[in-house]
Amino acid sequence: MAIGDFINNAVDFLGRIHENTQSAEEKEWLVAAADALEFIWATGRAYEFEDYRKSRELDAPALVVAAFKTREEAEAWLANNPSPPAMAYVLITDEYHLVAYRRESNWRAFLPHPTLELYLEEMMRDGLPPAVATFGTREEADAWFHGQTESRAQSVIQVGGEYFLAVYYRNINHRALFPFSIAERHKKRKKRPEE
């Protein structure tokens, strides 16, 4: 089904539920949900919404709205963005951060966030799928990954004996390789006694 038809059908469905709902608070939630879908449509974000839903179905890592090679590049983007996201993930040097913005005070910040580490821990808990490719060096893996014409949302690869998650963020056309060892480092940090 085309994404426009999907959104229209969902809004119609919410409207039918709204008609049979007694609670004023629940009616307001339903209107807000319908408004959110109509906002996506009205602002031309229907395909991004479709990609978001697909990434959820694939159980891929959280989507990001931007990726930066350096902290300085990220800070410049945030300082010069007239309307940054209120809350969204970005990658800074391929590490997840939450970009936070409060319109009322113009407060802007990047907050490190362990969403990727938690995702990798969950993957490891269930046992890693077999690697789709094996490489001797990171350079070989990067050349292979960046040479893909049709990238999967994620793949497990092996580089020099270490496992990596190769992630393609279609919404920003960005590829990143994340070593599974970062999940192990995260576990160790959580276990340290408070000082």
N, CA, C and O of each residue as an XYZ file, in Angstrom:
780
protein
N       0.850     -1.174      0.000
C       0.000      0.000      0.000
C       0.895      1.238      0.000
O       1.880      1.291      0.736
N       0.564      2.210     -0.804
C       1.326      3.461     -0.864
C       1.272      4.155      0.491
O       0.271      4.076      1.202
N       2.360      4.837      0.839
C       2.450      5.461      2.164
C       1.358      6.508      2.371
O       0.855      6.646      3.486
N       0.982      7.237      1.343
C      -0.091      8.227      1.483
C      -1.413      7.572      1.828
O      -2.148      8.062      2.685
N      -1.721      6.460      1.161
C      -2.945      5.719      1.468
C      -2.895      5.147      2.875
O      -3.896      5.145      3.592
N      -1.728      4.664      3.261
C      -1.559      4.105      4.604
C      -1.850      5.168      5.662
O      -2.583      4.915      6.618
N      -1.276      6.352      5.486
C      -1.487      7.435      6.455
C      -2.960      7.828      6.501
O      -3.525      7.994      7.582
N      -3.587      7.979      5.327
C      -5.015      8.346      5.292
C      -5.878      7.296      5.980
O      -6.797      7.635      6.726
N      -5.586      6.019      5.731
C      -6.353      4.949      6.364
C      -6.161      4.960      7.883
O      -7.110      4.740      8.635
N      -4.926      5.217      8.328
C      -4.663      5.255      9.772
C      -5.407      6.415     10.426
O      -5.961      6.259     11.514
N      -5.426      7.579      9.772
C      -6.140      8.736     10.316
C      -7.640      8.440     10.374
O      -8.297      8.764     11.363
N      -8.182      7.826      9.323
C      -9.600      7.448      9.324
C      -9.904      6.473     10.457
O     -10.926      6.596     11.132
N      -9.012      5.505     10.663
C      -9.189      4.521     11.726
C      -9.203      5.195     13.103
O     -10.042      4.888     13.950
N      -8.259      6.117     13.307
C      -8.231      6.849     14.578
C      -9.520      7.650     14.772
O     -10.026      7.761     15.888
N     -10.042      8.203     13.686
C     -11.302      8.950     13.767
C     -12.464      8.068     14.195
O     -13.309      8.488     14.985
N     -12.509      6.833     13.670
C     -13.593      5.907     14.058
C     -13.482      5.536     15.537
O     -14.496      5.440     16.229
N     -12.272      5.331     16.019
C     -12.077      5.031     17.437
C     -12.490      6.240     18.276
O     -13.123      6.097     19.322
N     -12.128      7.418     17.809
C     -12.454      8.668     18.501
C     -13.960      8.800     18.716
O     -14.400      9.222     19.786
N     -14.751      8.443     17.705
C     -16.210      8.547     17.795
C     -16.789      7.678     18.903
O     -17.819      8.014     19.488
N     -16.124      6.553     19.190
C     -16.640      5.610     20.192
C     -15.935      5.718     21.538
O     -16.148      4.880     22.414
N     -15.111      6.724     21.711
C     -14.370      6.893     22.960
C     -15.087      7.901     23.850
O     -15.500      8.965     23.390
N     -15.229      7.560     25.115
C     -15.937      8.422     26.059
C     -15.007      9.405     26.778
O     -15.388     10.548     27.030
N     -13.822      8.973     27.100
C     -12.901      9.775     27.892
C     -12.382     10.969     27.086
O     -11.900     10.806     25.965
N     -12.484     12.169     27.667
C     -11.980     13.379     27.003
C     -10.467     13.302     26.815
O      -9.937     13.738     25.793
N      -9.778     12.745     27.809
C      -8.322     12.626     27.723
C      -7.926     11.668     26.595
O      -7.013     11.964     25.825
N      -8.609     10.523     26.495
C      -8.308      9.569     25.432
C      -8.652     10.141     24.059
O      -7.947      9.878     23.084
N      -9.729     10.919     23.978
C     -10.078     11.590     22.714
C      -8.940     12.524     22.291
O      -8.575     12.590     21.117
N      -8.392     13.240     23.267
C      -7.291     14.160     22.960
C      -6.065     13.393     22.451
O      -5.394     13.851     21.526
N      -5.773     12.244     23.039
C      -4.645     11.432     22.573
C      -4.868     10.973     21.138
O      -3.946     10.999     20.323
N      -6.083     10.557     20.833
C      -6.388     10.108     19.475
C      -6.246     11.250     18.475
O      -5.711     11.057     17.383
N      -6.717     12.425     18.839
C      -6.565     13.591     17.962
C      -5.078     13.905     17.766
O      -4.653     14.232     16.658
N      -4.295     13.807     18.831
C      -2.860     14.073     18.736
C      -2.182     13.063     17.802
O      -1.319     13.432     17.006
N      -2.576     11.792     17.903
C      -2.000     10.768     17.024
C      -2.362     11.050     15.566
O      -1.514     10.933     14.682
N      -3.612     11.420     15.314
C      -4.027     11.758     13.954
C      -3.295     13.007     13.468
O      -2.862     13.067     12.317
N      -3.156     13.997     14.339
C      -2.425     15.211     13.978
C      -0.975     14.895     13.628
O      -0.425     15.472     12.690
N      -0.351     13.981     14.374
C       1.042     13.610     14.091
C       1.161     12.999     12.697
O       2.086     13.326     11.953
N       0.235     12.118     12.344
C       0.257     11.524     11.006
C       0.008     12.581      9.928
O       0.668     12.578      8.889
N      -0.931     13.472     10.174
C      -1.206     14.528      9.196
C      -0.031     15.501      9.090
O       0.233     16.030      8.011
N       0.681     15.744     10.202
C       1.884     16.575     10.180
C       2.947     15.943      9.289
O       3.585     16.628      8.489
N       3.134     14.636      9.433
C       4.108     13.918      8.597
C       3.768     14.120      7.125
O       4.646     14.396      6.308
N       2.506     13.982      6.800
C       2.062     14.141      5.414
C       2.222     15.592      4.949
O       2.752     15.844      3.867
N       1.767     16.536      5.763
C       1.767     17.950      5.371
C       3.170     18.522      5.226
O       3.374     19.455      4.449
N       4.135     17.986      5.955
C       5.505     18.494      5.887
C       6.378     17.705      4.920
O       7.589     17.918      4.854
N       5.765     16.793      4.169
C       6.517     16.044      3.158
C       7.452     15.000      3.724
O       8.447     14.651      3.089
N       7.149     14.491      4.914
C       8.029     13.510      5.573
C       7.487     12.085      5.475
O       7.887     11.213      6.246
N       6.577     11.849      4.529
C       5.935     10.531      4.421
C       6.948      9.424      4.141
O       6.861      8.347      4.731
N       7.902      9.671      3.254
C       8.882      8.629      2.942
C       9.827      8.380      4.116
O      10.233      7.244      4.358
N      10.178      9.442      4.845
C      10.999      9.257      6.037
C      10.258      8.428      7.078
O      10.849      7.587      7.755
N       8.945      8.679      7.197
C       8.116      7.900      8.111
C       8.082      6.437      7.668
O       8.166      5.532      8.498
N       7.960      6.213      6.377
C       7.958      4.849      5.845
C       9.287      4.163      6.145
O       9.302      3.000      6.550
N      10.404      4.868      5.952
C      11.725      4.298      6.264
C      11.853      3.992      7.753
O      12.416      2.966      8.135
N      11.332      4.880      8.588
C      11.361      4.661     10.034
C      10.611      3.377     10.387
O      11.102      2.562     11.169
N       9.429      3.200      9.811
C       8.644      2.001     10.105
C       9.369      0.741      9.634
O       9.347     -0.284     10.316
N      10.006      0.822      8.472
C      10.761     -0.336      7.967
C      11.922     -0.663      8.899
O      12.197     -1.833      9.162
N      12.608      0.372      9.400
C      13.738      0.112     10.296
C      13.257     -0.550     11.584
O      13.970     -1.376     12.154
N      12.060     -0.201     12.049
C      11.500     -0.847     13.240
C      11.195     -2.312     12.971
O      11.433     -3.173     13.818
N      10.660     -2.590     11.769
C      10.345     -3.973     11.404
C      11.611     -4.817     11.297
O      11.597     -6.002     11.630
N      12.705     -4.212     10.833
C      13.966     -4.930     10.679
C      14.724     -5.053     11.987
O      15.759     -5.716     12.047
N      14.215     -4.420     13.036
C      14.888     -4.402     14.327
C      16.313     -3.891     14.168
O      17.258     -4.470     14.703
N      16.452     -2.798     13.425
C      17.745     -2.171     13.198
C      18.042     -1.181     14.322
O      17.146     -0.828     15.089
N      19.296     -0.729     14.427
C      19.605      0.286     15.440
C      18.768      1.542     15.222
O      18.249      1.772     14.130
N      18.646      2.335     16.250
C      17.842      3.558     16.190
C      18.309      4.451     15.048
O      19.506      4.593     14.798
N      17.338      5.051     14.359
C      17.663      5.977     13.287
C      18.335      7.225     13.842
O      18.135      7.595     14.999
N      19.125      7.859     13.007
C      19.757      9.126     13.360
C      19.335     10.165     12.326
O      19.005      9.828     11.189
N      19.350     11.436     12.737
C      18.957     12.503     11.807
C      20.162     13.150     11.145
O      20.009     13.884     10.169
N      21.364     12.886     11.664
C      22.580     13.444     11.073
C      23.781     12.657     11.588
O      23.720     12.005     12.631
N      24.875     12.736     10.830
C      26.129     12.106     11.238
C      27.255     13.102     10.999
O      27.302     13.767      9.965
N      28.161     13.197     11.969
C      29.249     14.164     11.899
C      30.573     13.451     12.123
O      30.669     12.543     12.949
N      31.601     13.870     11.375
C      32.931     13.271     11.512
C      33.655     13.757     12.757
O      34.483     13.041     13.322
N      33.335     14.996     13.191
C      34.008     15.568     14.360
C      32.997     16.231     15.294
O      31.885     16.570     14.889
N      33.402     16.404     16.536
C      32.571     17.112     17.512
C      32.386     18.577     17.093
O      31.315     19.156     17.275
N      33.441     19.159     16.535
C      33.380     20.560     16.101
C      32.341     20.737     14.995
O      31.579     21.704     15.006
N      32.309     19.808     14.045
C      31.315     19.855     12.962
C      29.900     19.763     13.539
O      29.000     20.482     13.106
N      29.713     18.880     14.510
C      28.401     18.725     15.146
C      28.003     19.993     15.888
O      26.865     20.448     15.772
N      28.931     20.568     16.648
C      28.637     21.788     17.403
C      28.272     22.940     16.467
O      27.366     23.716     16.769
N      28.964     23.058     15.338
C      28.656     24.121     14.370
C      27.245     23.920     13.793
O      26.489     24.879     13.640
N      26.905     22.675     13.480
C      25.564     22.374     12.959
C      24.498     22.769     13.977
O      23.497     23.395     13.626
N      24.716     22.404     15.228
C      23.734     22.689     16.261
C      23.609     24.193     16.512
O      22.501     24.706     16.669
N      24.735     24.895     16.550
C      24.710     26.332     16.821
C      24.049     27.118     15.688
O      23.390     28.129     15.932
N      24.227     26.654     14.459
C      23.726     27.399     13.299
C      22.383     26.909     12.779
O      21.847     27.471     11.824
N      21.840     25.880     13.388
C      20.563     25.339     12.938
C      19.440     26.190     13.540
O      19.304     26.250     14.762
N      18.634     26.848     12.697
C      17.587     27.702     13.256
C      16.487     26.917     13.971
O      15.787     27.460     14.825
N      16.340     25.649     13.624
C      15.291     24.844     14.249
C      15.771     23.407     14.414
O      15.335     22.521     13.680
N      16.672     23.168     15.380
C      17.168     21.798     15.564
C      16.079     20.888     16.124
O      15.084     21.365     16.669
N      16.270     19.586     15.988
C      15.287     18.663     16.561
C      15.216     18.821     18.077
O      16.229     19.069     18.730
N      14.023     18.677     18.626
C      13.850     18.763     20.080
C      14.528     17.588     20.767
O      15.190     17.767     21.789
N      14.372     16.411     20.227
C      15.014     15.196     20.741
C      15.180     14.242     19.563
O      14.197     13.817     18.957
N      16.413     13.913     19.246
C      16.685     12.967     18.161
C      18.100     12.458     18.318
O      18.936     13.093     18.961
N      18.360     11.308     17.723
C      19.711     10.762     17.760
C      20.530     11.310     16.601
O      20.023     11.505     15.497
N      21.819     11.557     16.878
C      22.809     11.874     15.858
C      24.035     11.011     16.147
O      24.207     10.497     17.252
N      24.879     10.866     15.132
C      26.161     10.195     15.321
C      27.255     11.256     15.294
O      27.312     12.077     14.379
N      28.111     11.232     16.291
C      29.300     12.077     16.314
C      30.474     11.119     16.412
O      30.599     10.386     17.393
N      31.321     11.120     15.418
C      32.414     10.145     15.284
C      31.874      8.722     15.468
O      32.468      7.897     16.162
N      30.744      8.468     14.834
C      30.062      7.176     14.878
C      29.722      6.712     16.295
O      29.711      5.513     16.576
N      29.445      7.667     17.184
C      28.923      7.366     18.513
C      27.573      8.062     18.648
O      27.402      9.207     18.230
N      26.624      7.351     19.237
C      25.275      7.908     19.390
C      25.249      9.016     20.435
O      25.821      8.895     21.518
N      24.570     10.096     20.077
C      24.292     11.203     20.987
C      22.839     11.601     20.794
O      22.269     11.442     19.714
N      22.269     12.108     21.838
C      20.924     12.669     21.764
C      21.093     14.169     21.597
O      21.728     14.822     22.424
N      20.520     14.723     20.519
C      20.524     16.168     20.378
C      19.285     16.662     21.109
O      18.178     16.174     20.879
N      19.479     17.627     21.983
C      18.377     18.151     22.786
C      18.265     19.651     22.538
O      19.265     20.364     22.445
N      17.027     20.104     22.434
C      16.765     21.519     22.149
C      15.481     21.928     22.857
O      14.468     21.232     22.795
N      15.546     23.077     23.532
C      14.348     23.664     24.145
C      14.121     25.019     23.485
O      14.921     25.943     23.631
N      13.028     25.113     22.765
C      12.726     26.331     22.015
C      12.581     27.546     22.930
O      13.035     28.636     22.583
N      11.954     27.371     24.091
C      11.673     28.497     24.984
C      12.949     29.204     25.440
O      12.983     30.433     25.495
N      13.982     28.458     25.762
C      15.222     29.046     26.277
C      16.370     29.003     25.265
O      17.453     29.525     25.530
N      16.133     28.385     24.112
C      17.151     28.183     23.073
C      18.318     27.341     23.593
O      19.440     27.464     23.103
N      18.054     26.483     24.587
C      19.067     25.579     25.116
C      19.295     24.466     24.105
O      18.347     23.867     23.597
N      20.573     24.194     23.820
C      20.957     23.177     22.841
C      22.111     22.360     23.417
O      23.026     22.909     24.030
N      22.059     21.058     23.215
C      23.133     20.213     23.747
C      23.168     18.875     23.029
O      22.180     18.431     22.444
N      24.326     18.253     23.089
C      24.488     16.857     22.684
C      24.757     16.052     23.936
O      25.642     16.394     24.720
N      24.003     14.990     24.129
C      24.158     14.142     25.303
C      24.534     12.735     24.837
O      23.788     12.130     24.067
N      25.671     12.202     25.286
C      26.010     10.821     24.913
C      24.877      9.891     25.330
O      24.259     10.083     26.377
N      24.612      8.891     24.509
C      23.502      7.984     24.814
C      23.905      6.546     24.491
O      24.481      6.294     23.433
N      23.611      5.598     25.386
C      24.037      4.210     25.190
C      23.095      3.362     24.335
O      23.136      2.136     24.438
N      22.258      3.961     23.505
C      21.284      3.170     22.753
C      21.949      2.100     21.891
O      21.433      0.987     21.784
N      23.082      2.421     21.276
C      23.755      1.424     20.432
C      24.330      0.299     21.279
O      24.205     -0.873     20.924
N      24.957      0.646     22.392
C      25.528     -0.381     23.262
C      24.449     -1.342     23.749
O      24.656     -2.555     23.785
N      23.300     -0.790     24.123
C      22.189     -1.630     24.576
C      21.671     -2.512     23.443
O      21.329     -3.674     23.659
N      21.616     -1.957     22.244
C      21.170     -2.726     21.082
C      22.132     -3.885     20.803
O      21.700     -5.011     20.560
N      23.438     -3.599     20.841
C      24.433     -4.645     20.589
C      24.396     -5.717     21.685
O      24.538     -6.905     21.399
N      24.205     -5.294     22.937
C      24.073     -6.263     24.033
C      22.908     -7.212     23.770
O      23.020     -8.422     23.964
N      21.790     -6.644     23.326
C      20.609     -7.469     23.027
C      20.903     -8.454     21.896
O      20.515     -9.620     21.966
N      21.585     -7.984     20.861
C      21.945     -8.883     19.756
C      22.834    -10.026     20.237
O      22.657    -11.177     19.836
N      23.791     -9.693     21.099
C      24.724    -10.706     21.590
C      24.027    -11.707     22.508
O      24.403    -12.878     22.554
N      23.021    -11.249     23.231
C      22.285    -12.121     24.150
C      21.641    -13.280     23.382
O      21.614    -14.415     23.858
N      21.131    -12.978     22.204
C      20.460    -14.002     21.395
C      21.429    -14.790     20.519
O      21.010    -15.717     19.826
N      22.710    -14.441     20.535
C      23.700    -15.094     19.690
C      23.777    -14.400     18.338
O      22.763    -14.188     17.672
N      24.987    -14.054     17.950
C      25.166    -13.310     16.714
C      24.843    -14.173     15.494
O      25.147    -15.366     15.472
N      24.230    -13.566     14.486
C      24.066    -14.301     13.234
C      25.439    -14.471     12.585
O      26.374    -13.751     12.935
N      25.577    -15.402     11.654
C      26.884    -15.570     11.016
C      27.276    -14.315     10.231
O      26.425    -13.586      9.723
N      28.567    -14.092     10.149
C      29.076    -12.942      9.389
C      28.784    -13.144      7.905
O      28.948    -14.242      7.373
N      28.351    -12.075      7.246
C      28.063    -12.154      5.809
C      29.327    -11.980      4.993
O      29.361    -12.327      3.813
N      30.378    -11.441      5.620
C      31.659    -11.262      4.935
C      32.761    -11.196      5.983
O      32.526    -10.807      7.127
N      33.976    -11.586      5.574
C      35.133    -11.580      6.466
C      36.272    -10.838      5.781
O      36.523    -11.021      4.590
N      36.961     -9.992      6.558
C      38.038     -9.176      6.006
C      39.245     -9.233      6.927
O      39.116     -9.451      8.132
N      40.416     -9.036      6.346
C      41.637     -9.007      7.135
C      41.866     -7.675      7.802
O      42.419     -7.618      8.900
N      41.440     -6.579      7.144
C      41.686     -5.248      7.682
C      40.421     -4.399      7.649
O      39.463     -4.686      6.932
N      40.458     -3.346      8.453
C      39.337     -2.400      8.476
C      39.213     -1.686      7.124
O      38.105     -1.396      6.673
N      40.343     -1.407      6.487
C      40.321     -0.731      5.195
C      39.588     -1.575      4.157
O      38.808     -1.047      3.364
N      39.839     -2.895      4.161
C      39.138     -3.796      3.233
C      37.633     -3.795      3.524
O      36.814     -3.769      2.604
N      37.284     -3.825      4.802
C      35.867     -3.829      5.184
C      35.197     -2.525      4.768
O      34.086     -2.536      4.240
N      35.879     -1.390      5.009
C      35.318     -0.092      4.618
C      35.110     -0.016      3.108
O      34.073      0.460      2.646
N      36.096     -0.485      2.336
C      35.980     -0.441      0.871
C      34.800     -1.292      0.409
O      34.044     -0.882     -0.471
N      34.643     -2.473      1.001
C      33.512     -3.337      0.635
C      32.191     -2.671      0.995
O      31.269     -2.617      0.181
N      32.109     -2.163      2.227
C      30.851     -1.609      2.724
C      30.446     -0.364      1.934
O      29.284     -0.219      1.554
N      31.395      0.525      1.690
C      31.071      1.756      0.967
C      30.886      1.519     -0.525
O      30.393      2.396     -1.234
N      31.272      0.354     -1.005
C      31.068      0.009     -2.410
C      29.736     -0.668     -2.691
O      29.413     -0.947     -3.846
N      28.962     -0.933     -1.648
C      27.664     -1.590     -1.821
C      26.687     -0.647     -2.531
O      26.543      0.513     -2.147
N      26.020     -1.156     -3.568
C      25.013     -0.332     -4.247
C      23.656     -0.481     -3.576
O      22.879      0.474     -3.542
N      23.361     -1.641     -3.053
C      22.096     -1.901     -2.344
C      22.454     -2.392     -0.947
O      22.662     -3.587     -0.741
N      22.525     -1.487     -0.002
C      22.915     -1.875      1.353
C      21.720     -2.339      2.166
O      20.633     -1.765      2.100
N      21.953     -3.396      2.933
C      20.949     -3.849      3.902
C      20.991     -2.897      5.088
O      21.987     -2.208      5.307
N      19.917     -2.863      5.843
C      19.865     -1.993      7.024
C      20.998     -2.333      7.986
O      21.583     -1.443      8.603
N      21.307     -3.623      8.113
C      22.410     -4.033      8.972
C      22.897     -5.403      8.564
O      22.140     -6.228      8.054
N      24.176     -5.629      8.799
C      24.808     -6.926      8.550
C      25.899     -7.117      9.584
O      26.495     -6.151     10.061
N      26.154     -8.359      9.923
C      27.286     -8.674     10.788
C      28.440     -9.063      9.880
O      28.283     -9.885      8.978
N      29.612     -8.460     10.127
C      30.815     -8.815      9.377
C      31.927     -9.093     10.377
O      31.803     -8.788     11.563
N      33.016     -9.678      9.883
C      34.157     -9.968     10.735
C      35.382     -9.293     10.126
O      35.644     -9.407      8.929
N      36.125     -8.586     10.980
C      37.327     -7.884     10.535
C      38.464     -8.283     11.464
O      38.446     -7.979     12.657
N      39.454     -8.968     10.899
C      40.609     -9.369     11.704
C      40.223    -10.135     12.953
O      40.855     -9.966     13.995
N      39.208    -10.968     12.874
C      38.773    -11.769     14.010
C      37.756    -11.096     14.922
O      37.202    -11.748     15.807
N      37.499     -9.805     14.725
C      36.520     -9.084     15.553
C      35.218     -8.905     14.771
O      35.224     -8.668     13.564
N      34.115     -9.026     15.488
C      32.800     -8.865     14.850
C      32.355     -7.406     14.892
O      32.551     -6.699     15.880
N      31.751     -6.981     13.783
C      31.239     -5.624     13.639
C      29.805     -5.682     13.128
O      29.413     -6.611     12.423
N      29.046     -4.678     13.497
C      27.724     -4.486     12.913
C      27.866     -3.382     11.868
O      28.234     -2.251     12.184
N      27.569     -3.734     10.619
C      27.605     -2.768      9.522
C      26.190     -2.228      9.350
O      25.272     -2.979      9.022
N      26.014     -0.932      9.569
C      24.683     -0.318      9.549
C      24.616      0.721      8.443
O      25.512      1.551      8.289
N      23.544      0.659      7.685
C      23.291      1.669      6.657
C      22.075      2.487      7.070
O      20.972      1.959      7.211
N      22.295      3.783      7.262
C      21.222      4.714      7.615
C      20.720      5.336      6.311
O      21.252      6.340      5.837
N      19.717      4.736      5.763
C      19.202      5.163      4.466
C      18.716      6.616      4.487
O      18.899      7.342      3.509
N      18.106      7.040      5.578
C      17.534      8.383      5.641
C      18.578      9.489      5.475
O      18.244     10.588      5.032
N      19.845      9.210      5.827
C      20.895     10.220      5.642
C      22.031      9.699      4.765
O      23.068     10.351      4.637
N      21.839      8.525      4.160
C      22.839      7.904      3.274
C      24.207      7.818      3.969
O      25.219      8.287      3.448
N      24.203      7.212      5.149
C      25.427      7.097      5.941
C      25.653      5.635      6.315
O      24.726      4.924      6.701
N      26.895      5.210      6.191
C      27.283      3.852      6.577
C      28.238      3.921      7.763
O      29.120      4.778      7.810
N      28.056      3.013      8.721
C      28.922      2.989      9.902
C      29.182      1.547     10.306
O      28.308      0.686     10.202
N      30.404      1.301     10.770
C      30.795     -0.003     11.301
C      30.998      0.135     12.802
O      31.787      0.958     13.264
N      30.273     -0.684     13.554
C      30.344     -0.634     15.007
C      30.883     -1.961     15.540
O      30.283     -3.009     15.301
N      32.006     -1.929     16.260
C      32.511     -3.178     16.839
C      31.612     -3.646     17.985
O      31.176     -2.843     18.810
N      31.347     -4.930     18.026
C      30.539     -5.468     19.120
C      31.240     -5.303     20.462
O      30.601     -5.379     21.511
N      32.537     -5.079     20.435
C      33.281     -4.913     21.694
C      32.809     -3.692     22.480
O      33.030     -3.634     23.689
N      32.165     -2.713     21.834
C      31.683     -1.560     22.599
C      30.584     -1.970     23.568
O      30.401     -1.331     24.605
N      29.857     -3.019     23.243
C      28.839     -3.514     24.179
C      29.509     -4.111     25.412
O      29.015     -3.950     26.528
N      30.617     -4.790     25.216
C      31.344     -5.365     26.351
C      31.908     -4.262     27.242
O      31.850     -4.365     28.467
N      32.453     -3.209     26.636
C      32.979     -2.085     27.425
C      31.856     -1.423     28.219
O      32.053     -1.015     29.363
N      30.676     -1.319     27.604
C      29.524     -0.714     28.287
C      29.130     -1.558     29.501
O      28.838     -1.013     30.566
N      29.121     -2.877     29.345
C      28.781     -3.761     30.465
C      29.763     -3.575     31.621
O      29.364     -3.529     32.784
N      31.056     -3.468     31.285
C      32.072     -3.297     32.326
C      31.895     -1.974     33.051
O      32.055     -1.915     34.270
N      31.565     -0.903     32.317
C      31.345      0.401     32.961
C      30.158      0.343     33.915
O      30.188      0.951     34.985
N      29.113     -0.385     33.532
C      27.935     -0.494     34.395
C      28.254     -1.248     35.672
O      27.645     -0.988     36.710
N      29.191     -2.172     35.616
C      29.498     -3.012     36.783
C      30.442     -2.329     37.760
O      30.562     -2.783     38.898
N      31.128     -1.237     37.354
C      32.070     -0.565     38.255
C      31.357     -0.020     39.469
O      30.267      0.540     39.344
N      31.948     -0.171     40.649
C      31.325      0.404     41.851
C      31.415      1.919     41.789
O      32.350      2.474     41.211
N      30.445      2.575     42.382
C      30.413      4.041     42.422
C      31.572      4.537     43.249
O      31.888      3.971     44.296
N      32.204      5.593     42.781
C      33.340      6.142     43.515
C      32.917      7.325     44.350
O      33.743      7.920     45.041
